[in-house]
Coordinates of C-alpha atoms in Angstrom, one line a residue:
Chain A
M18 CA 136.5 133.4 88.2
N19 CA 134.4 134.0 90.9
G20 CA 133.6 136.9 93.4
H21 CA 136.2 134.8 96.2
T22 CA 139.3 135.5 95.0
L23 CA 141.7 138.5 94.6
T24 CA 143.5 139.0 91.6
A25 CA 147.4 139.5 91.8
R26 CA 147.0 143.4 91.3
Q27 CA 144.2 143.6 93.9
R28 CA 145.8 142.0 96.5
L29 CA 148.8 144.0 96.3
A30 CA 146.5 147.1 95.8
L31 CA 145.2 146.4 99.5
L32 CA 148.4 145.2 100.8
W33 CA 149.7 149.1 99.9
L34 CA 146.8 151.4 100.7
G35 CA 146.3 149.1 104.0
A36 CA 149.9 149.5 104.8
I37 CA 150.5 153.3 104.1
S38 CA 148.4 154.0 107.2
P39 CA 150.4 152.8 109.8
V40 CA 153.8 154.2 108.1
F41 CA 152.1 157.7 108.1
Q42 CA 150.6 157.4 112.0
R43 CA 153.9 155.9 113.3
L44 CA 157.0 157.0 111.4
P45 CA 159.5 158.9 111.9
G46 CA 158.2 159.2 115.7
A47 CA 158.8 155.4 116.2
L48 CA 162.6 156.0 114.9
L49 CA 162.9 158.7 117.3
Q50 CA 162.0 156.7 119.8
Q51 CA 165.1 154.7 119.3
G52 CA 167.6 157.3 119.5
A53 CA 167.9 157.8 115.6
G54 CA 167.7 161.2 115.7
A55 CA 168.8 163.3 112.9
A56 CA 170.0 159.8 110.5
A57 CA 166.1 159.1 111.4
W58 CA 165.6 159.1 107.2
L59 CA 168.5 156.7 106.6
A60 CA 166.0 153.7 108.4
P61 CA 163.8 153.8 105.5
I62 CA 166.9 153.8 102.7
L63 CA 168.2 150.6 105.3
A64 CA 164.7 148.4 105.0
L65 CA 164.5 148.4 101.3
V66 CA 166.8 144.9 102.0
P67 CA 164.0 143.6 104.8
L68 CA 161.7 144.9 102.8
G69 CA 162.6 143.3 99.2
L70 CA 163.5 139.7 100.8
A71 CA 159.6 140.6 103.2
G72 CA 158.6 140.6 99.0
L73 CA 160.3 138.0 98.2
L74 CA 159.0 135.6 100.8
F75 CA 155.5 136.9 100.8
C76 CA 155.9 135.8 96.9
R77 CA 157.9 132.4 98.1
L78 CA 154.3 131.2 99.9
L79 CA 152.2 132.3 97.9
R80 CA 153.3 130.5 94.7
P81 CA 151.9 127.2 95.3
L82 CA 149.0 128.0 96.6
P83 CA 147.2 129.2 93.3
G84 CA 143.2 130.1 94.5
L85 CA 143.8 129.6 98.0
G86 CA 145.4 132.0 100.5
L87 CA 148.4 131.7 103.4
A88 CA 145.6 129.9 105.9
E89 CA 145.5 126.8 103.5
G90 CA 149.9 127.3 102.5
L91 CA 150.3 127.0 106.8
C92 CA 148.5 123.4 107.1
R93 CA 149.8 122.1 103.3
C94 CA 153.6 123.3 105.0
L95 CA 153.5 122.2 108.4
G96 CA 150.2 119.5 108.6
Q97 CA 146.8 120.1 109.8
P98 CA 147.7 120.7 113.3
L99 CA 150.2 122.3 113.9
G100 CA 149.1 124.7 110.8
R101 CA 145.6 124.9 112.2
G102 CA 147.0 126.0 115.7
L103 CA 149.0 128.7 114.0
S104 CA 146.5 130.1 111.7
L105 CA 144.4 130.3 114.9
V106 CA 147.1 131.8 116.7
F107 CA 147.3 134.3 113.1
A108 CA 143.4 135.2 113.2
A109 CA 143.8 136.2 117.2
W110 CA 147.3 138.9 116.0
A111 CA 145.1 139.8 113.5
V112 CA 142.2 141.1 115.5
V113 CA 145.0 142.3 117.3
L114 CA 146.5 144.5 114.6
C115 CA 143.3 145.7 113.9
A116 CA 142.4 147.1 117.3
S117 CA 145.1 148.7 117.2
S118 CA 144.9 150.4 113.7
L119 CA 141.1 151.2 114.8
R120 CA 142.0 152.9 118.0
S121 CA 145.0 155.2 116.3
G122 CA 143.0 156.1 113.4
A123 CA 140.7 157.2 115.6
E124 CA 142.8 158.7 118.1
R125 CA 144.5 160.6 114.8
F126 CA 141.3 162.2 114.1
C127 CA 140.1 163.2 117.3
F128 CA 144.2 165.0 117.4
A129 CA 144.1 166.2 113.4
V130 CA 140.6 167.1 112.6
F131 CA 138.1 166.7 115.8
P132 CA 139.6 168.0 118.8
Q133 CA 136.9 167.9 121.2
S134 CA 135.6 165.0 119.9
G135 CA 136.0 161.5 121.9
A136 CA 137.2 158.6 120.2
A137 CA 133.8 156.5 120.3
P138 CA 132.1 157.8 117.8
F139 CA 134.7 156.9 115.2
L140 CA 135.9 153.4 116.6
L141 CA 132.4 152.7 115.9
V142 CA 131.8 153.6 112.5
M143 CA 135.7 152.5 110.8
S144 CA 134.6 148.8 112.5
A145 CA 131.3 148.6 111.2
L146 CA 132.6 149.7 107.9
G147 CA 135.5 147.1 108.1
L148 CA 133.0 144.2 109.1
M149 CA 131.0 145.1 105.4
G150 CA 134.4 145.1 103.5
A151 CA 135.2 142.1 105.5
L152 CA 132.0 140.3 104.8
G153 CA 131.4 140.9 101.0
R154 CA 132.8 139.7 98.0
L155 CA 136.8 139.7 98.1
R156 CA 136.8 140.5 94.3
T157 CA 134.7 143.5 95.5
L158 CA 137.1 145.0 98.1
G159 CA 139.9 144.7 96.0
R160 CA 138.3 146.5 92.8
M161 CA 137.4 149.6 95.0
A162 CA 141.1 149.2 96.5
E163 CA 142.2 149.3 92.5
A164 CA 139.9 152.2 92.3
V165 CA 141.4 153.9 95.1
L166 CA 144.8 154.1 95.3
P167 CA 145.2 156.2 92.1
F168 CA 143.4 158.9 94.5
L169 CA 145.1 158.3 96.7
L170 CA 148.8 158.3 94.9
L171 CA 147.1 161.7 93.8
G172 CA 146.5 162.9 97.4
L173 CA 149.8 161.8 98.5
A174 CA 151.2 163.8 96.0
L175 CA 149.3 166.6 97.2
V176 CA 150.7 166.7 100.8
L177 CA 154.3 165.5 100.4
L178 CA 155.4 167.2 97.9
P179 CA 155.8 171.1 98.4
G180 CA 156.9 170.2 101.6
L181 CA 160.2 169.2 99.4
P182 CA 160.9 173.0 98.9
G183 CA 160.8 173.7 102.7
I184 CA 163.4 170.7 103.3
E185 CA 167.0 172.2 105.7
V186 CA 169.5 170.1 105.0
E187 CA 171.0 171.6 108.3
N188 CA 168.5 169.2 109.5
L189 CA 169.3 165.6 108.0
R190 CA 172.6 165.9 108.4
I191 CA 174.0 163.3 111.2
P192 CA 176.1 164.3 113.7
D193 CA 177.9 161.9 114.2
G194 CA 178.1 158.2 114.0
A195 CA 176.3 157.0 117.5
Q196 CA 172.9 157.3 115.6
I197 CA 173.5 155.1 112.6
P198 CA 173.1 151.8 114.7
P199 CA 169.1 153.4 116.0
A200 CA 169.0 153.9 112.2
A201 CA 170.0 150.3 110.8
L202 CA 167.6 149.0 113.7
G203 CA 164.7 151.5 112.9
S204 CA 164.9 149.5 109.6
L205 CA 163.3 146.5 110.8
V206 CA 160.6 149.1 112.8
V207 CA 160.2 150.7 109.1
T208 CA 159.7 147.1 108.1
N209 CA 157.6 145.7 110.7
T210 CA 155.5 148.9 110.7
A211 CA 154.9 148.2 106.9
S212 CA 154.3 144.7 106.9
A213 CA 150.8 145.1 109.2
A214 CA 149.0 144.9 105.6
A215 CA 150.6 142.1 104.7
F216 CA 147.2 139.6 105.9
A217 CA 146.1 140.3 102.1
A218 CA 148.8 137.3 101.7
F219 CA 146.0 135.4 103.6
L220 CA 143.5 136.4 101.7
P221 CA 142.7 133.8 99.0
G222 CA 144.0 135.1 95.5
E223 CA 143.6 133.6 91.8
S224 CA 147.3 134.3 91.5
V225 CA 150.3 134.6 92.9
G226 CA 152.3 137.6 90.4
R227 CA 155.0 138.3 88.9
R228 CA 158.0 138.3 92.2
R229 CA 159.4 142.0 91.1
D230 CA 155.6 143.0 91.6
W231 CA 155.4 141.7 94.7
L232 CA 159.7 143.3 95.2
W233 CA 158.3 146.9 94.1
V234 CA 155.0 147.0 95.8
F235 CA 157.3 146.3 99.5
C236 CA 160.2 148.9 98.4
S237 CA 158.1 151.8 97.6
L238 CA 157.1 151.3 100.9
G239 CA 160.1 151.7 102.6
L240 CA 160.4 155.0 99.7
L241 CA 157.1 156.5 100.4
G242 CA 158.3 156.4 104.2
L243 CA 161.9 157.9 103.2
L244 CA 159.7 160.8 101.8
L245 CA 157.7 160.9 104.6
C246 CA 161.2 161.6 107.0
A247 CA 162.5 163.3 104.8
V248 CA 159.9 166.1 104.9
T249 CA 159.2 165.7 108.2
L250 CA 162.7 165.7 109.8
G251 CA 163.6 168.4 107.1
R252 CA 161.1 170.7 108.3
L253 CA 160.9 170.3 111.9
G254 CA 164.1 169.2 112.7
A255 CA 164.8 165.9 114.4
E256 CA 164.6 167.5 118.0
L257 CA 161.0 169.3 117.3
S258 CA 159.6 166.3 115.7
G259 CA 160.5 163.7 118.6
E260 CA 158.6 165.9 120.9
L261 CA 155.2 166.6 119.1
P262 CA 152.1 164.5 118.7
Y263 CA 151.6 163.2 115.4
P264 CA 154.3 165.3 113.4
F265 CA 153.3 165.4 109.8
F266 CA 149.9 165.8 110.7
L267 CA 150.5 169.5 112.4
L268 CA 152.7 169.9 109.4
L269 CA 149.5 169.5 107.3
R270 CA 148.0 172.9 109.2
D271 CA 150.7 175.0 107.4
L272 CA 149.9 173.4 104.0
R273 CA 149.3 176.7 101.4
F274 CA 148.7 176.2 97.8
L275 CA 149.8 178.7 95.6
R276 CA 148.5 181.7 98.0
L277 CA 145.4 180.6 97.5
L278 CA 143.7 177.5 99.3
E279 CA 144.8 177.3 102.8
R280 CA 144.2 175.2 106.0
V281 CA 142.6 172.1 103.9
E282 CA 144.4 169.3 106.3
A283 CA 141.2 167.9 107.6
L284 CA 140.3 167.1 103.8
L285 CA 143.5 165.6 103.7
C286 CA 143.4 164.1 106.8
A287 CA 139.9 162.2 105.9
Q288 CA 141.7 160.2 102.4
W289 CA 143.3 158.4 105.6
V290 CA 139.9 157.3 106.5
F291 CA 140.1 154.8 103.2
T292 CA 143.9 153.5 104.4
D293 CA 142.3 152.7 107.7
F294 CA 138.8 151.1 105.8
F295 CA 141.4 148.6 103.3
L296 CA 143.8 148.0 106.6
T297 CA 140.3 147.1 108.6
A298 CA 138.8 145.0 106.2
V299 CA 142.3 142.7 105.1
L300 CA 142.7 141.9 108.8
L301 CA 139.2 141.3 109.5
S302 CA 139.4 139.1 106.3
A303 CA 142.0 137.7 107.1
A304 CA 141.3 136.9 111.1
G305 CA 137.8 135.3 109.5
L306 CA 139.1 133.1 106.9
C307 CA 142.0 131.8 109.4
A308 CA 139.6 131.2 112.4
A309 CA 137.3 129.5 109.5
T310 CA 140.2 127.5 108.1
V311 CA 140.4 125.9 111.4
C312 CA 136.8 125.7 112.1
T313 CA 135.6 123.8 108.8
G314 CA 138.5 122.8 106.5
D315 CA 138.1 125.6 104.1
G316 CA 137.4 128.9 104.4
T317 CA 133.9 129.2 103.1
R318 CA 132.0 129.8 105.7
R319 CA 134.1 132.7 107.0
R320 CA 130.3 134.9 108.0
W321 CA 130.2 134.7 112.0
P322 CA 134.1 134.1 112.5
T323 CA 134.3 137.6 111.0
V324 CA 132.0 139.2 113.2
F325 CA 132.9 137.4 116.2
A326 CA 136.6 139.1 114.9
S327 CA 135.2 142.4 114.4
A328 CA 133.3 142.9 117.8
A329 CA 136.8 141.4 119.3
A330 CA 138.9 144.1 117.5
L331 CA 136.1 146.6 118.6
G332 CA 136.2 145.8 122.7
L333 CA 140.2 145.6 122.6
A334 CA 140.4 149.6 120.9
W335 CA 137.1 150.0 122.9
L336 CA 139.2 149.3 126.5
N337 CA 142.9 150.2 125.0
P338 CA 145.4 148.3 126.9
A339 CA 148.3 150.2 126.5
A340 CA 150.7 147.2 127.7
L341 CA 149.1 145.3 124.6
W342 CA 149.4 148.0 122.1
G343 CA 153.4 147.7 123.7
L344 CA 153.7 144.0 122.2
L345 CA 152.8 145.2 119.0
P346 CA 156.4 145.6 117.2
T347 CA 157.7 142.1 118.6
G348 CA 154.8 140.2 118.0
N349 CA 154.5 141.3 114.5
A350 CA 158.4 140.3 113.9
L351 CA 157.7 137.1 115.6
L352 CA 154.8 136.2 113.9
L353 CA 154.9 137.4 110.0
F354 CA 158.4 137.4 109.4
G355 CA 159.8 134.2 112.4
G356 CA 156.3 132.6 111.9
L357 CA 156.4 132.3 108.2
T358 CA 160.2 132.1 107.4
L359 CA 159.9 128.8 109.6
T360 CA 157.2 127.2 107.5
L361 CA 158.6 127.9 104.5
V362 CA 161.9 126.5 105.2
V363 CA 159.5 123.3 106.7
G364 CA 157.4 123.9 103.5
R365 CA 161.2 123.4 101.7
L366 CA 162.2 119.9 103.8
R367 CA 159.2 118.6 102.7
K368 CA 159.1 119.7 99.5
V369 CA 155.7 121.0 99.8
A370 CA 156.5 124.9 99.8
Chain B
M15 CA 128.0 144.1 98.1
K16 CA 126.5 147.2 95.5
R17 CA 124.2 147.6 99.0
W18 CA 127.4 148.7 101.4
I19 CA 128.6 150.4 98.6
C20 CA 126.4 152.7 98.6
I21 CA 126.0 152.5 102.7
F22 CA 129.3 153.6 103.0
P23 CA 129.6 157.1 101.7
A24 CA 126.4 157.7 103.8
L25 CA 127.9 155.8 107.4
L26 CA 131.1 158.4 106.2
C27 CA 128.8 161.3 106.5
L28 CA 129.1 160.8 110.7
L29 CA 132.8 161.4 110.7
T30 CA 131.4 165.4 109.2
G31 CA 129.7 166.0 112.0
C32 CA 126.4 163.8 112.8
G33 CA 127.6 162.3 116.2
P34 CA 126.6 163.9 119.5
S35 CA 130.1 164.5 120.7
L36 CA 131.4 165.4 117.2
W37 CA 129.3 168.1 116.6
S38 CA 131.0 170.0 119.8
N39 CA 133.4 171.0 116.5
Y40 CA 131.1 172.9 114.5
Q41 CA 129.9 176.4 114.9
P42 CA 127.6 178.6 113.5
V43 CA 130.0 181.0 111.7
E44 CA 127.7 184.1 112.9
E45 CA 129.1 182.5 116.3
L46 CA 132.5 182.6 115.6
L47 CA 135.4 184.9 116.9
P48 CA 138.4 184.8 114.5
V49 CA 141.4 185.6 116.5
E50 CA 144.1 187.5 114.7
T51 CA 146.5 188.4 117.5
V52 CA 147.5 186.5 120.7
G53 CA 149.8 188.0 123.2
F54 CA 151.5 186.2 126.0
D55 CA 152.7 188.3 128.8
V56 CA 153.5 186.6 132.9
V57 CA 152.1 188.7 135.0
D58 CA 152.3 187.8 138.9
G59 CA 153.6 184.7 138.0
Q60 CA 150.3 183.8 136.4
V61 CA 150.3 183.1 132.4
Q62 CA 148.0 186.3 130.8
I63 CA 146.7 185.8 127.4
T64 CA 145.7 188.8 125.5
V65 CA 143.3 188.1 122.1
S66 CA 142.5 190.4 119.3
A67 CA 139.8 190.2 116.8
P68 CA 139.0 192.3 114.1
G69 CA 135.1 192.7 113.5
E70 CA 133.2 195.0 111.2
G71 CA 134.4 198.8 112.6
S72 CA 135.3 197.9 115.7
T73 CA 138.1 195.5 117.2
T74 CA 136.9 192.9 120.8
Q75 CA 139.9 192.1 122.7
L76 CA 140.2 189.6 126.0
T77 CA 142.4 189.2 128.4
A78 CA 142.7 186.7 130.8
R79 CA 144.8 184.8 133.0
G80 CA 145.9 181.5 134.3
D81 CA 148.1 179.0 136.1
T82 CA 148.7 177.5 132.5
V83 CA 148.2 179.0 128.9
A84 CA 145.8 176.2 128.8
A85 CA 144.4 177.7 131.4
A86 CA 144.4 181.7 130.6
A87 CA 142.8 180.5 127.5
E88 CA 139.8 178.3 129.2
N89 CA 139.1 181.7 131.2
L90 CA 138.3 183.3 128.3
R91 CA 135.8 181.7 127.1
P92 CA 133.2 183.7 129.6
W93 CA 134.7 187.1 128.6
A94 CA 133.6 186.6 125.3
G95 CA 129.7 186.4 125.5
G96 CA 128.7 183.2 123.7
A97 CA 131.0 183.5 121.2
A98 CA 133.0 181.2 120.4
L99 CA 136.9 181.9 120.0
F100 CA 138.1 180.5 117.0
F101 CA 142.3 180.0 117.0
P102 CA 142.8 178.0 113.6
H103 CA 143.5 181.3 111.6
T104 CA 145.6 183.7 114.4
R105 CA 148.5 185.4 111.8
Y106 CA 150.3 187.3 114.8
A107 CA 152.0 186.2 118.3
L108 CA 153.0 188.7 120.8
L109 CA 155.4 187.3 123.9
S110 CA 156.5 189.0 126.0
P111 CA 160.2 188.6 127.6
E112 CA 158.4 185.9 130.0
A113 CA 156.4 184.9 128.3
A114 CA 159.0 183.6 125.6
E115 CA 161.0 181.9 128.5
R116 CA 157.7 179.2 128.6
L117 CA 157.6 179.1 124.4
S118 CA 158.3 175.6 124.1
S119 CA 157.1 174.4 127.7
E120 CA 153.9 175.3 127.2
I121 CA 153.6 177.9 124.4
L122 CA 153.7 175.5 121.3
P123 CA 152.3 172.9 123.2
W124 CA 149.3 175.4 123.9
F125 CA 149.2 175.9 119.8
T126 CA 149.4 172.3 118.7
H127 CA 147.2 170.6 121.0
S128 CA 144.8 173.3 122.0
G129 CA 144.3 176.4 120.0
R130 CA 144.7 174.5 116.4
S131 CA 146.4 177.0 115.2
R132 CA 148.6 177.4 112.3
L133 CA 152.1 176.9 113.7
A134 CA 154.0 179.1 110.9
I135 CA 153.0 182.0 112.7
P136 CA 154.9 184.7 112.7
V137 CA 156.5 185.7 116.5
F138 CA 157.2 189.5 117.8
I139 CA 158.6 189.0 121.1
L140 CA 158.1 192.5 123.3
R141 CA 161.2 195.2 124.2
E142 CA 159.1 196.9 126.5
G143 CA 155.5 196.6 127.8
T144 CA 153.4 194.0 128.2
A145 CA 151.2 192.3 125.2
R146 CA 148.3 193.5 126.8
A147 CA 149.5 196.9 126.5
L148 CA 150.5 197.2 123.2
L149 CA 147.4 195.6 121.8
E150 CA 145.0 198.4 123.7
G151 CA 147.1 200.9 122.6
L152 CA 146.8 200.1 118.8
N153 CA 143.0 199.6 119.4
A154 CA 142.7 202.3 121.2
A155 CA 145.1 204.3 118.0
G156 CA 142.1 202.4 115.9
Q157 CA 144.9 200.5 113.9
N158 CA 144.7 196.8 112.9
A159 CA 146.7 194.7 115.5
G160 CA 147.6 192.8 112.4
Q161 CA 148.1 195.1 110.0
A162 CA 150.2 197.0 111.9
L163 CA 152.8 193.7 112.8
E164 CA 152.2 193.1 109.5
A165 CA 153.3 196.0 108.2
L166 CA 156.5 195.6 110.7
S167 CA 157.9 192.8 109.2
P168 CA 161.3 192.5 108.2
T169 CA 161.6 191.8 104.0
E170 CA 162.8 188.9 104.4
Q171 CA 160.6 186.1 106.0
P172 CA 159.4 186.6 109.4
V173 CA 160.2 183.9 111.8
T174 CA 157.4 181.7 112.9
L175 CA 156.9 180.1 115.8
L176 CA 157.7 176.7 114.2
E177 CA 161.1 178.0 113.4
L178 CA 161.7 179.7 116.7
A179 CA 161.3 176.6 118.9
R180 CA 162.7 174.2 115.6
E181 CA 166.0 176.8 116.6
L182 CA 165.8 176.4 120.3
R183 CA 166.0 172.8 120.2
R184 CA 168.5 172.6 117.4
S185 CA 171.0 174.8 118.3
G186 CA 170.1 176.0 121.5
S187 CA 169.4 179.5 120.6
A188 CA 166.9 181.2 118.5
L189 CA 166.6 185.4 116.9
C190 CA 163.7 186.8 116.7
P191 CA 162.0 190.4 115.6
A192 CA 161.3 192.6 118.7
V193 CA 158.6 195.1 118.5
A194 CA 157.9 198.1 120.9
G195 CA 155.0 200.3 122.2
G196 CA 155.2 204.4 120.8
A197 CA 153.8 206.8 122.4
L198 CA 151.3 209.0 119.3
H199 CA 150.6 211.5 121.4
E200 CA 153.9 212.3 121.7
H201 CA 154.1 213.1 117.6
D202 CA 150.4 213.9 117.3
P203 CA 148.5 215.7 120.1
A204 CA 145.3 214.6 118.4
A205 CA 145.9 211.3 119.3
A206 CA 143.9 210.0 122.2
E207 CA 145.5 209.1 125.5
G208 CA 147.2 205.8 125.4
A209 CA 147.2 205.5 122.4
L210 CA 150.1 203.4 120.5
C211 CA 151.6 202.2 117.2
A212 CA 154.2 199.9 116.9
L213 CA 157.8 200.1 116.8
N214 CA 160.6 197.7 115.4
A215 CA 163.0 197.1 118.3
G216 CA 165.8 195.5 117.3
Y217 CA 165.8 191.7 117.7
A218 CA 165.4 189.5 120.3
R219 CA 167.8 186.2 121.2
L220 CA 165.9 183.1 123.0
R221 CA 167.7 180.2 124.6
P222 CA 166.3 177.9 126.6
G223 CA 166.8 178.7 130.4
A224 CA 168.0 181.8 129.6
A225 CA 166.6 185.5 130.2
V226 CA 165.9 187.2 126.3
E227 CA 168.6 189.2 125.3
F228 CA 168.2 192.0 123.2
T229 CA 170.3 193.8 120.1
E230 CA 170.0 196.3 117.7
V231 CA 170.7 194.9 114.8
Q232 CA 170.2 191.5 113.6
P233 CA 174.3 189.7 114.9

């Protein structure tokens, strides 16, 4: 037992908490942009298959690596030169994802809670918090995730469940079959969106955990996406949801508890700070570990690579390159699923995975 | 790491208003002018916003025009006498028929982006006159606009801004309760000149790109 490896439960908690931040920000908007319309709620259901497969992929990749992270797994499966090269690519990609997460978190805060503010204070504070989390002992970060998880689940229940009675079934009715192919394609969008925090697999963990735990973590993200899409589309309709920025966060403005308490959207939005924090910390830790593995052969001396990754992510988020954000879905799918599936296949052929 | 856990909540405090640009989101409560009812008209091709903010003993009413809803709202600021107009607790919206045609294109985006108001605000369409005239008439009669409109709300759930926008997009038309001003001095000679009361005036049918139609009863 030491502070530099996570338990299986901590790793899964970090993965789940980090994943819900992009899920709530991008759904159902990303599905509506694809033309899924009223059928957008189908996408998270269809995504249960690729999400389940993703869970199995990560479980399978980590099984022969007790006490290690995926960076070592890449080197083991692909050999040192290729594994180190791919680790470096993953480190760079984690920085890009972290920058995107910082930027979108800041913009969400400006829209939902502080409309007269710029993004700068949020970028600075969140990158500083993420760096602190990433530089500390991984076990502590994991314990924080375990402690926050029940409170966040309670918060999600308070946000989503009161929206269920307001759902109009008419808004969820699929008018024709033309919207089903975009919805089916949208299942990959859901998988992609939920997979940003899969970088938690790069953090060293003592044990892999049971296969059904990995399946459950990934599939529960799909079910959360379904609930989110159903509440948003059922109350606003597909057309209006597609036009509004952050439609779910707009719905929070109208939330009332027992006709006694209202206008609590700022408090509810504040809990998303935790999800942003965990995602940032996981991505910076993963970037630092991957870079340290390339430089030193193991991930022990990761302080300066992590600091450098944090500075790079902050700089990118500050510059806000829209063209780069446009590449995120494709790049994520290619690297996280294409790259890792290929790694597993090569590892199996070489009989090391 | 314990040290960081201590610093974490301290840094979170930054998110509650210590930064210079965050501070502008905060106003002392005594400097806020909470808007209860907001009226939209179109006069000479310009958007005219009238806000009614009841205070202790009197109601503040302000009107301004602009080329867009956002510009008109911005032009209201100088008339607020140093107070900050506070829209998040707006209870009712009054729309003239011409303004109702700009519901989707201008009014809803303003509410979502700048107004920070709830979107489940009951909406009334004016059958005659302007929102400004009705709010001024209610004020002259010593009536609170919010309470007068609340008394008009149909027994079923009133139609909200969100529902109107949703129905317009989904089915291409939407029904909304209509309101008209009734001259009080016709019935009560003691009433002030220009004093009005709010009256139910049937329903307005809204369609994108078409003039508002009125009906007496809900079809």
